[in-house]
Short mmCIF file of N, CA and C in Angstrom, two decimals:
data_model
loop_
_atom_site.label_atom_id
_atom_site.label_comp_id
_atom_site.label_asym_id
_atom_site.label_seq_id
_atom_site.Cartn_x
_atom_site.Cartn_y
_atom_site.Cartn_z
N PHE A 1 -10.20 13.29 25.49
CA PHE A 1 -8.77 13.10 25.37
C PHE A 1 -8.06 14.29 24.71
N GLY A 2 -8.82 15.26 24.24
CA GLY A 2 -8.24 16.44 23.65
C GLY A 2 -7.81 16.30 22.19
N PHE A 3 -8.32 15.31 21.49
CA PHE A 3 -7.97 15.09 20.08
C PHE A 3 -8.99 15.76 19.16
N GLU A 4 -8.52 16.28 18.04
CA GLU A 4 -9.38 16.75 16.96
C GLU A 4 -9.14 15.82 15.78
N GLY A 5 -10.21 15.46 15.05
CA GLY A 5 -10.00 14.56 13.94
C GLY A 5 -11.20 14.45 13.05
N GLU A 6 -11.11 13.49 12.14
CA GLU A 6 -12.23 13.24 11.22
C GLU A 6 -12.22 11.79 10.77
N VAL A 7 -13.39 11.36 10.33
CA VAL A 7 -13.59 10.02 9.79
C VAL A 7 -14.12 10.18 8.37
N LEU A 8 -13.46 9.52 7.41
CA LEU A 8 -13.83 9.67 6.00
C LEU A 8 -14.17 8.31 5.39
N PRO A 9 -15.46 8.01 5.19
CA PRO A 9 -15.84 6.76 4.52
C PRO A 9 -15.67 6.90 3.00
N SER A 10 -15.48 5.76 2.33
CA SER A 10 -15.34 5.81 0.86
C SER A 10 -15.80 4.50 0.24
N VAL A 11 -16.21 4.59 -1.01
CA VAL A 11 -16.51 3.44 -1.84
C VAL A 11 -15.80 3.68 -3.17
N THR A 12 -15.01 2.69 -3.63
CA THR A 12 -14.25 2.83 -4.87
C THR A 12 -14.49 1.61 -5.74
N TYR A 13 -14.77 1.85 -7.00
CA TYR A 13 -14.91 0.78 -7.98
C TYR A 13 -13.68 0.84 -8.89
N SER A 14 -13.07 -0.30 -9.17
CA SER A 14 -11.92 -0.29 -10.07
C SER A 14 -11.94 -1.52 -10.97
N GLU A 15 -11.39 -1.33 -12.14
CA GLU A 15 -11.18 -2.42 -13.10
C GLU A 15 -9.72 -2.39 -13.52
N VAL A 16 -9.12 -3.56 -13.61
CA VAL A 16 -7.76 -3.68 -14.11
C VAL A 16 -7.81 -4.64 -15.28
N GLU A 17 -7.33 -4.20 -16.42
CA GLU A 17 -7.19 -5.09 -17.57
C GLU A 17 -5.74 -4.95 -18.01
N THR A 18 -5.00 -6.05 -17.98
CA THR A 18 -3.58 -6.00 -18.26
C THR A 18 -3.17 -7.10 -19.21
N PRO A 19 -2.97 -6.78 -20.47
CA PRO A 19 -2.45 -7.78 -21.41
C PRO A 19 -0.95 -7.98 -21.16
N GLN A 20 -0.51 -9.24 -21.20
CA GLN A 20 0.89 -9.56 -20.93
C GLN A 20 1.34 -10.68 -21.86
N VAL A 21 2.65 -10.70 -22.12
CA VAL A 21 3.24 -11.80 -22.87
C VAL A 21 3.70 -12.84 -21.85
N LYS A 22 3.15 -14.06 -21.96
CA LYS A 22 3.51 -15.12 -21.03
C LYS A 22 4.81 -15.77 -21.45
N SER A 23 4.95 -16.07 -22.73
CA SER A 23 6.18 -16.70 -23.22
C SER A 23 6.24 -16.55 -24.74
N THR A 24 7.43 -16.72 -25.26
CA THR A 24 7.61 -16.79 -26.71
C THR A 24 8.36 -18.07 -27.00
N ASN A 25 8.01 -18.70 -28.10
CA ASN A 25 8.69 -19.93 -28.49
C ASN A 25 8.64 -20.05 -30.01
N ARG A 26 9.14 -21.15 -30.54
CA ARG A 26 9.23 -21.34 -31.99
C ARG A 26 7.85 -21.28 -32.65
N GLU A 27 6.83 -21.78 -31.96
CA GLU A 27 5.48 -21.80 -32.53
C GLU A 27 4.81 -20.43 -32.48
N GLY A 28 5.38 -19.51 -31.74
CA GLY A 28 4.79 -18.17 -31.64
C GLY A 28 4.58 -17.78 -30.19
N PRO A 29 4.22 -16.54 -29.95
CA PRO A 29 4.06 -16.06 -28.57
C PRO A 29 2.76 -16.56 -27.93
N VAL A 30 2.76 -16.57 -26.61
CA VAL A 30 1.57 -16.87 -25.82
C VAL A 30 1.25 -15.61 -25.03
N TYR A 31 0.00 -15.12 -25.21
CA TYR A 31 -0.42 -13.89 -24.56
C TYR A 31 -1.45 -14.18 -23.48
N LEU A 32 -1.42 -13.37 -22.43
CA LEU A 32 -2.44 -13.42 -21.38
C LEU A 32 -3.16 -12.09 -21.35
N ASP A 33 -4.43 -12.14 -21.08
CA ASP A 33 -5.20 -10.93 -20.86
C ASP A 33 -5.90 -11.14 -19.52
N ILE A 34 -5.51 -10.37 -18.51
CA ILE A 34 -6.03 -10.53 -17.16
C ILE A 34 -7.03 -9.41 -16.90
N TYR A 35 -8.19 -9.78 -16.38
CA TYR A 35 -9.23 -8.80 -16.07
C TYR A 35 -9.65 -9.01 -14.62
N LEU A 36 -9.64 -7.93 -13.85
CA LEU A 36 -9.98 -7.98 -12.43
C LEU A 36 -10.89 -6.81 -12.12
N GLN A 37 -12.03 -7.10 -11.50
CA GLN A 37 -13.02 -6.06 -11.16
C GLN A 37 -13.19 -6.06 -9.64
N ASN A 38 -13.00 -4.89 -9.01
CA ASN A 38 -13.03 -4.76 -7.56
C ASN A 38 -14.01 -3.69 -7.12
N LEU A 39 -14.51 -3.88 -5.91
CA LEU A 39 -15.27 -2.85 -5.22
C LEU A 39 -14.66 -2.74 -3.82
N TYR A 40 -14.23 -1.54 -3.45
CA TYR A 40 -13.60 -1.31 -2.15
C TYR A 40 -14.53 -0.47 -1.28
N TYR A 41 -14.71 -0.90 -0.04
CA TYR A 41 -15.43 -0.14 0.96
C TYR A 41 -14.40 0.23 2.03
N GLY A 42 -14.27 1.49 2.32
CA GLY A 42 -13.22 1.87 3.26
C GLY A 42 -13.63 2.97 4.21
N VAL A 43 -12.82 3.10 5.24
CA VAL A 43 -12.97 4.21 6.17
C VAL A 43 -11.55 4.61 6.60
N ASN A 44 -11.30 5.92 6.57
CA ASN A 44 -10.03 6.48 6.98
C ASN A 44 -10.32 7.39 8.17
N PHE A 45 -9.48 7.32 9.19
CA PHE A 45 -9.67 8.20 10.33
C PHE A 45 -8.32 8.71 10.80
N HIS A 46 -8.32 9.91 11.29
CA HIS A 46 -7.12 10.45 11.91
C HIS A 46 -7.52 11.49 12.96
N ALA A 47 -6.66 11.61 13.96
CA ALA A 47 -6.91 12.55 15.05
C ALA A 47 -5.57 13.16 15.46
N LYS A 48 -5.62 14.44 15.84
CA LYS A 48 -4.41 15.17 16.21
C LYS A 48 -4.62 15.82 17.57
N ARG A 49 -3.54 15.84 18.34
CA ARG A 49 -3.60 16.49 19.64
C ARG A 49 -2.33 17.29 19.84
N GLU A 50 -2.52 18.57 20.19
CA GLU A 50 -1.38 19.41 20.56
C GLU A 50 -1.04 19.07 22.01
N LEU A 51 0.15 18.49 22.23
CA LEU A 51 0.53 18.10 23.59
C LEU A 51 0.99 19.31 24.40
N ASP A 52 1.68 20.22 23.74
CA ASP A 52 2.06 21.52 24.29
C ASP A 52 2.38 22.42 23.10
N GLN A 53 2.98 23.58 23.33
CA GLN A 53 3.24 24.51 22.23
C GLN A 53 4.26 23.98 21.23
N ARG A 54 5.04 23.00 21.61
CA ARG A 54 6.12 22.53 20.75
C ARG A 54 5.94 21.10 20.23
N SER A 55 4.91 20.39 20.68
CA SER A 55 4.79 18.99 20.26
C SER A 55 3.35 18.63 19.90
N THR A 56 3.25 17.71 18.93
CA THR A 56 1.97 17.26 18.41
C THR A 56 1.99 15.74 18.27
N LEU A 57 0.86 15.12 18.55
CA LEU A 57 0.69 13.68 18.36
C LEU A 57 -0.42 13.46 17.35
N LEU A 58 -0.16 12.64 16.37
CA LEU A 58 -1.14 12.30 15.34
C LEU A 58 -1.33 10.78 15.37
N VAL A 59 -2.57 10.32 15.36
CA VAL A 59 -2.89 8.90 15.29
C VAL A 59 -3.96 8.72 14.22
N GLY A 60 -3.99 7.53 13.62
CA GLY A 60 -5.01 7.29 12.61
C GLY A 60 -4.93 5.90 12.05
N GLY A 61 -5.72 5.71 11.00
CA GLY A 61 -5.73 4.40 10.37
C GLY A 61 -6.66 4.36 9.17
N ASP A 62 -6.61 3.23 8.51
CA ASP A 62 -7.46 2.93 7.35
C ASP A 62 -7.99 1.52 7.53
N PHE A 63 -9.22 1.30 7.15
CA PHE A 63 -9.78 -0.04 7.08
C PHE A 63 -10.44 -0.18 5.72
N GLU A 64 -10.18 -1.30 5.04
CA GLU A 64 -10.72 -1.47 3.69
C GLU A 64 -11.18 -2.91 3.50
N LEU A 65 -12.36 -3.05 2.94
CA LEU A 65 -12.89 -4.35 2.55
C LEU A 65 -12.85 -4.39 1.03
N GLN A 66 -12.12 -5.36 0.47
CA GLN A 66 -11.99 -5.49 -0.98
C GLN A 66 -12.87 -6.63 -1.43
N ASP A 67 -13.84 -6.30 -2.27
CA ASP A 67 -14.77 -7.27 -2.82
C ASP A 67 -14.34 -7.55 -4.26
N ILE A 68 -13.69 -8.68 -4.49
CA ILE A 68 -13.21 -9.04 -5.82
C ILE A 68 -14.37 -9.71 -6.53
N ARG A 69 -14.97 -8.98 -7.44
CA ARG A 69 -16.22 -9.39 -8.05
C ARG A 69 -16.02 -10.27 -9.28
N GLN A 70 -15.00 -9.99 -10.04
CA GLN A 70 -14.75 -10.77 -11.25
C GLN A 70 -13.25 -10.84 -11.47
N TYR A 71 -12.75 -12.05 -11.72
CA TYR A 71 -11.33 -12.25 -11.98
C TYR A 71 -11.23 -13.31 -13.07
N GLU A 72 -10.77 -12.92 -14.23
CA GLU A 72 -10.63 -13.90 -15.31
C GLU A 72 -9.31 -13.70 -16.03
N VAL A 73 -8.81 -14.81 -16.54
CA VAL A 73 -7.57 -14.82 -17.32
C VAL A 73 -7.86 -15.50 -18.65
N ARG A 74 -7.48 -14.83 -19.72
CA ARG A 74 -7.65 -15.38 -21.07
C ARG A 74 -6.26 -15.61 -21.66
N GLU A 75 -6.06 -16.79 -22.26
CA GLU A 75 -4.77 -17.10 -22.88
C GLU A 75 -4.97 -17.25 -24.38
N TYR A 76 -4.12 -16.55 -25.14
CA TYR A 76 -4.19 -16.58 -26.60
C TYR A 76 -2.87 -17.07 -27.16
N THR A 77 -2.94 -17.94 -28.15
CA THR A 77 -1.77 -18.31 -28.96
C THR A 77 -2.18 -18.12 -30.42
N ASN A 78 -1.27 -18.47 -31.33
CA ASN A 78 -1.62 -18.38 -32.75
C ASN A 78 -2.74 -19.32 -33.13
N THR A 79 -2.91 -20.41 -32.36
CA THR A 79 -3.88 -21.45 -32.74
C THR A 79 -4.95 -21.75 -31.71
N SER A 80 -4.87 -21.14 -30.50
CA SER A 80 -5.85 -21.53 -29.48
C SER A 80 -6.24 -20.35 -28.58
N PHE A 81 -7.33 -20.58 -27.84
CA PHE A 81 -7.83 -19.61 -26.87
C PHE A 81 -8.37 -20.40 -25.68
N GLN A 82 -7.99 -20.00 -24.46
CA GLN A 82 -8.53 -20.60 -23.24
C GLN A 82 -8.93 -19.47 -22.29
N LYS A 83 -9.90 -19.77 -21.45
CA LYS A 83 -10.37 -18.77 -20.51
C LYS A 83 -10.66 -19.45 -19.18
N GLU A 84 -10.23 -18.81 -18.08
CA GLU A 84 -10.53 -19.32 -16.75
C GLU A 84 -11.09 -18.18 -15.91
N ILE A 85 -12.19 -18.45 -15.24
CA ILE A 85 -12.80 -17.47 -14.35
C ILE A 85 -12.65 -17.99 -12.93
N LEU A 86 -12.00 -17.21 -12.08
CA LEU A 86 -11.82 -17.60 -10.69
C LEU A 86 -13.00 -17.12 -9.87
N SER A 87 -13.26 -17.78 -8.77
CA SER A 87 -14.40 -17.46 -7.92
C SER A 87 -14.26 -16.07 -7.29
N PRO A 88 -15.35 -15.34 -7.18
CA PRO A 88 -15.30 -14.06 -6.46
C PRO A 88 -14.87 -14.30 -5.02
N THR A 89 -14.23 -13.32 -4.44
CA THR A 89 -13.76 -13.45 -3.06
C THR A 89 -13.78 -12.09 -2.39
N ARG A 90 -13.55 -12.09 -1.10
CA ARG A 90 -13.55 -10.86 -0.32
C ARG A 90 -12.40 -10.94 0.69
N GLU A 91 -11.69 -9.83 0.87
CA GLU A 91 -10.64 -9.80 1.88
C GLU A 91 -10.57 -8.39 2.47
N TYR A 92 -9.98 -8.30 3.66
CA TYR A 92 -9.87 -6.99 4.31
C TYR A 92 -8.41 -6.63 4.52
N ASN A 93 -8.16 -5.34 4.58
CA ASN A 93 -6.84 -4.78 4.83
C ASN A 93 -7.02 -3.65 5.84
N PHE A 94 -6.01 -3.41 6.67
CA PHE A 94 -6.08 -2.24 7.53
C PHE A 94 -4.68 -1.72 7.81
N ALA A 95 -4.62 -0.49 8.22
CA ALA A 95 -3.36 0.15 8.61
C ALA A 95 -3.63 1.04 9.81
N LEU A 96 -2.67 1.08 10.72
CA LEU A 96 -2.71 1.97 11.88
C LEU A 96 -1.40 2.74 11.91
N PHE A 97 -1.47 4.02 12.26
CA PHE A 97 -0.23 4.80 12.30
C PHE A 97 -0.26 5.80 13.44
N THR A 98 0.94 6.20 13.83
CA THR A 98 1.10 7.26 14.82
C THR A 98 2.32 8.08 14.44
N GLN A 99 2.27 9.36 14.76
CA GLN A 99 3.37 10.26 14.46
C GLN A 99 3.51 11.25 15.60
N TYR A 100 4.74 11.48 16.02
CA TYR A 100 5.04 12.44 17.07
C TYR A 100 5.99 13.48 16.50
N LYS A 101 5.62 14.76 16.65
CA LYS A 101 6.44 15.85 16.14
C LYS A 101 6.78 16.79 17.30
N ARG A 102 8.08 17.14 17.41
CA ARG A 102 8.53 17.99 18.52
C ARG A 102 9.54 19.01 18.01
N TYR A 103 9.31 20.29 18.35
CA TYR A 103 10.27 21.37 18.05
C TYR A 103 11.13 21.62 19.28
N PHE A 104 12.43 21.80 19.06
CA PHE A 104 13.36 22.14 20.12
C PHE A 104 14.00 23.49 19.80
N TYR A 105 13.83 24.44 20.69
CA TYR A 105 14.50 25.74 20.59
C TYR A 105 14.28 26.47 19.27
N ASN A 106 13.17 26.25 18.60
CA ASN A 106 12.79 26.92 17.34
C ASN A 106 13.75 26.69 16.18
N PHE A 107 14.73 25.81 16.33
CA PHE A 107 15.60 25.56 15.18
C PHE A 107 15.81 24.07 14.90
N PHE A 108 15.21 23.20 15.67
CA PHE A 108 15.40 21.77 15.49
C PHE A 108 14.04 21.07 15.57
N LEU A 109 13.75 20.21 14.60
CA LEU A 109 12.48 19.47 14.56
C LEU A 109 12.78 17.98 14.56
N LEU A 110 12.11 17.25 15.41
CA LEU A 110 12.18 15.79 15.46
C LEU A 110 10.80 15.26 15.10
N ASN A 111 10.76 14.32 14.17
CA ASN A 111 9.50 13.73 13.73
C ASN A 111 9.68 12.21 13.75
N LEU A 112 8.91 11.51 14.57
CA LEU A 112 8.97 10.05 14.69
C LEU A 112 7.63 9.46 14.28
N GLY A 113 7.67 8.33 13.57
CA GLY A 113 6.42 7.71 13.18
C GLY A 113 6.52 6.21 13.05
N LEU A 114 5.40 5.54 13.19
CA LEU A 114 5.26 4.11 12.98
C LEU A 114 3.97 3.86 12.22
N ARG A 115 4.01 2.90 11.29
CA ARG A 115 2.81 2.51 10.56
C ARG A 115 2.80 0.98 10.49
N TYR A 116 1.64 0.41 10.80
CA TYR A 116 1.46 -1.04 10.70
C TYR A 116 0.41 -1.31 9.63
N ASP A 117 0.78 -2.07 8.60
CA ASP A 117 -0.14 -2.47 7.53
C ASP A 117 -0.41 -3.97 7.66
N TYR A 118 -1.68 -4.36 7.46
CA TYR A 118 -2.05 -5.77 7.52
C TYR A 118 -2.98 -6.10 6.35
N TYR A 119 -2.64 -7.19 5.64
CA TYR A 119 -3.47 -7.71 4.55
C TYR A 119 -3.92 -9.10 4.95
N GLU A 120 -5.22 -9.35 4.94
CA GLU A 120 -5.78 -10.62 5.40
C GLU A 120 -5.12 -11.82 4.73
N SER A 121 -4.93 -11.76 3.43
CA SER A 121 -4.40 -12.92 2.72
C SER A 121 -2.88 -12.89 2.57
N PHE A 122 -2.22 -11.93 3.23
CA PHE A 122 -0.78 -11.82 3.04
C PHE A 122 0.01 -11.69 4.33
N GLY A 123 -0.49 -10.93 5.28
CA GLY A 123 0.25 -10.70 6.52
C GLY A 123 0.47 -9.21 6.74
N GLY A 124 1.37 -8.89 7.68
CA GLY A 124 1.57 -7.50 8.05
C GLY A 124 3.01 -7.08 8.06
N HIS A 125 3.19 -5.77 8.23
CA HIS A 125 4.53 -5.19 8.27
C HIS A 125 4.49 -3.90 9.09
N LEU A 126 5.51 -3.69 9.92
CA LEU A 126 5.66 -2.48 10.71
C LEU A 126 6.72 -1.60 10.04
N SER A 127 6.36 -0.36 9.70
CA SER A 127 7.26 0.55 8.99
C SER A 127 7.61 1.74 9.87
N PRO A 128 8.90 1.92 10.21
CA PRO A 128 9.30 3.08 11.00
C PRO A 128 9.60 4.29 10.11
N ARG A 129 9.51 5.48 10.71
CA ARG A 129 9.86 6.73 10.03
C ARG A 129 10.53 7.66 11.03
N LEU A 130 11.53 8.40 10.53
CA LEU A 130 12.26 9.34 11.37
C LEU A 130 12.71 10.51 10.51
N ALA A 131 12.56 11.73 11.04
CA ALA A 131 13.07 12.91 10.35
C ALA A 131 13.64 13.87 11.38
N LEU A 132 14.80 14.42 11.05
CA LEU A 132 15.45 15.44 11.86
C LEU A 132 15.70 16.63 10.94
N VAL A 133 15.25 17.80 11.34
CA VAL A 133 15.43 19.00 10.52
C VAL A 133 16.02 20.10 11.39
N TRP A 134 17.11 20.70 10.89
CA TRP A 134 17.74 21.83 11.56
C TRP A 134 17.44 23.09 10.75
N HIS A 135 16.82 24.07 11.37
CA HIS A 135 16.55 25.36 10.74
C HIS A 135 17.74 26.26 11.06
N LEU A 136 18.79 26.20 10.23
CA LEU A 136 20.02 26.92 10.51
C LEU A 136 19.88 28.43 10.33
N THR A 137 19.16 28.83 9.29
CA THR A 137 18.83 30.24 9.07
C THR A 137 17.40 30.26 8.54
N PRO A 138 16.77 31.43 8.43
CA PRO A 138 15.40 31.45 7.90
C PRO A 138 15.28 30.88 6.48
N LYS A 139 16.39 30.84 5.72
CA LYS A 139 16.33 30.34 4.36
C LYS A 139 17.19 29.09 4.12
N PHE A 140 17.71 28.49 5.20
CA PHE A 140 18.58 27.33 5.03
C PHE A 140 18.24 26.27 6.08
N ASP A 141 17.76 25.10 5.59
CA ASP A 141 17.46 23.96 6.46
C ASP A 141 18.36 22.80 6.09
N LEU A 142 18.66 21.99 7.06
CA LEU A 142 19.43 20.78 6.86
C LEU A 142 18.59 19.63 7.40
N GLY A 143 18.39 18.57 6.61
CA GLY A 143 17.50 17.51 7.05
C GLY A 143 18.08 16.12 6.84
N LEU A 144 17.69 15.22 7.69
CA LEU A 144 18.03 13.81 7.59
C LEU A 144 16.74 13.04 7.85
N SER A 145 16.40 12.12 6.95
CA SER A 145 15.18 11.35 7.16
C SER A 145 15.38 9.90 6.73
N TYR A 146 14.63 9.03 7.39
CA TYR A 146 14.61 7.60 7.06
C TYR A 146 13.14 7.19 7.06
N GLY A 147 12.77 6.39 6.08
CA GLY A 147 11.40 5.90 6.05
C GLY A 147 11.32 4.56 5.35
N GLU A 148 10.34 3.80 5.73
CA GLU A 148 10.05 2.51 5.12
C GLU A 148 8.60 2.51 4.67
N SER A 149 8.35 1.89 3.54
CA SER A 149 6.97 1.70 3.11
C SER A 149 6.80 0.25 2.65
N PHE A 150 5.57 -0.23 2.70
CA PHE A 150 5.26 -1.63 2.47
C PHE A 150 4.07 -1.74 1.54
N GLN A 151 4.11 -2.73 0.66
CA GLN A 151 2.94 -3.03 -0.15
C GLN A 151 2.93 -4.52 -0.44
N ALA A 152 1.78 -5.13 -0.24
CA ALA A 152 1.62 -6.55 -0.58
C ALA A 152 1.51 -6.67 -2.09
N PRO A 153 1.95 -7.79 -2.67
CA PRO A 153 1.74 -8.00 -4.11
C PRO A 153 0.26 -7.97 -4.44
N SER A 154 -0.08 -7.54 -5.64
CA SER A 154 -1.48 -7.44 -6.03
C SER A 154 -2.14 -8.82 -6.04
N TYR A 155 -3.47 -8.81 -6.01
CA TYR A 155 -4.22 -10.06 -5.90
C TYR A 155 -3.91 -11.03 -7.03
N PHE A 156 -3.82 -10.56 -8.28
CA PHE A 156 -3.61 -11.53 -9.35
C PHE A 156 -2.19 -12.06 -9.40
N TYR A 157 -1.22 -11.43 -8.74
CA TYR A 157 0.12 -12.02 -8.63
C TYR A 157 0.18 -13.00 -7.46
N ARG A 158 -0.66 -12.79 -6.44
CA ARG A 158 -0.67 -13.68 -5.27
C ARG A 158 -1.49 -14.93 -5.49
N THR A 159 -2.33 -14.95 -6.53
CA THR A 159 -3.25 -16.06 -6.74
C THR A 159 -2.71 -17.00 -7.81
N ALA A 160 -2.39 -18.21 -7.43
CA ALA A 160 -1.89 -19.19 -8.39
C ALA A 160 -3.01 -19.58 -9.35
N ASN A 161 -2.66 -19.69 -10.60
CA ASN A 161 -3.62 -20.06 -11.64
C ASN A 161 -3.05 -21.27 -12.38
N PRO A 162 -3.36 -22.49 -11.92
CA PRO A 162 -2.72 -23.68 -12.47
C PRO A 162 -2.97 -23.90 -13.96
N LEU A 163 -4.13 -23.50 -14.45
CA LEU A 163 -4.43 -23.71 -15.86
C LEU A 163 -3.41 -23.00 -16.75
N PHE A 164 -3.04 -21.77 -16.37
CA PHE A 164 -2.14 -20.99 -17.19
C PHE A 164 -0.72 -20.92 -16.64
N GLY A 165 -0.47 -21.55 -15.49
CA GLY A 165 0.87 -21.48 -14.92
C GLY A 165 1.25 -20.06 -14.54
N TYR A 166 0.30 -19.31 -14.07
CA TYR A 166 0.51 -17.90 -13.78
C TYR A 166 0.18 -17.63 -12.33
N GLY A 167 0.89 -16.71 -11.71
CA GLY A 167 0.65 -16.37 -10.32
C GLY A 167 1.56 -17.15 -9.41
N ALA A 168 1.52 -16.85 -8.14
CA ALA A 168 2.44 -17.44 -7.17
C ALA A 168 2.01 -18.85 -6.81
N SER A 169 2.93 -19.78 -6.91
CA SER A 169 2.64 -21.14 -6.44
C SER A 169 3.06 -21.28 -4.98
N SER A 170 3.79 -20.32 -4.46
CA SER A 170 4.16 -20.29 -3.04
C SER A 170 4.17 -18.83 -2.59
N GLU A 171 4.56 -18.60 -1.35
CA GLU A 171 4.50 -17.26 -0.77
C GLU A 171 5.41 -16.28 -1.51
N LEU A 172 4.87 -15.16 -1.92
CA LEU A 172 5.66 -14.05 -2.45
C LEU A 172 6.08 -13.18 -1.28
N SER A 173 7.19 -12.51 -1.41
CA SER A 173 7.58 -11.58 -0.36
C SER A 173 6.94 -10.22 -0.64
N GLU A 174 6.87 -9.42 0.40
CA GLU A 174 6.28 -8.10 0.26
C GLU A 174 7.26 -7.15 -0.44
N GLU A 175 6.72 -6.06 -0.94
CA GLU A 175 7.54 -5.01 -1.54
C GLU A 175 7.83 -4.00 -0.44
N ILE A 176 9.11 -3.82 -0.12
CA ILE A 176 9.50 -2.86 0.92
C ILE A 176 10.45 -1.86 0.29
N LEU A 177 10.16 -0.60 0.49
CA LEU A 177 11.00 0.48 0.00
C LEU A 177 11.59 1.17 1.22
N ARG A 178 12.93 1.28 1.28
CA ARG A 178 13.61 1.96 2.36
C ARG A 178 14.34 3.17 1.79
N ASN A 179 14.15 4.32 2.39
CA ASN A 179 14.78 5.55 1.93
C ASN A 179 15.54 6.21 3.08
N LEU A 180 16.77 6.61 2.80
CA LEU A 180 17.56 7.42 3.71
C LEU A 180 17.94 8.66 2.91
N THR A 181 17.53 9.83 3.39
CA THR A 181 17.73 11.07 2.64
C THR A 181 18.43 12.10 3.51
N PHE A 182 19.45 12.72 2.93
CA PHE A 182 20.11 13.87 3.56
C PHE A 182 19.93 15.04 2.61
N SER A 183 19.35 16.12 3.08
CA SER A 183 19.07 17.25 2.18
C SER A 183 19.37 18.57 2.85
#
């Protein structure tokens, strides 16, 4: 097909420990200490093809298996301590993207892109991207760009924890960032 590319496997270990204040009241504050241990297995791939002297097509993606090995929440007050350990779990995420870049008359660049992200326990989102750049002089460019990015809420915010009243009891919405830039 005339594509050049690479495949990059990875393994990542991460720990998150986040102390938080759950509430304050007359009897004193209630603190949470959340601990989450993950192992990620992933593969990233991308390929590029020069369609002609002025245009390029890029395609790629990411696949990730998240192995949640330990998830515990500890609650502290002035007079008590409670601890809950949630069951280990596994979920997968993936993203696919494509980008098309085209030069017109050596002074105008069009860049179009789409990215689809999917989280097994959350759902998916399609994010468009567009950039227009005018090379008015060798030292002066004018650009207009629009882009969207998506991120699912983290696992411990998506997981309801009835013992401590923490986490989502219903569907959380995704985090979407939209940018329109003129430069």
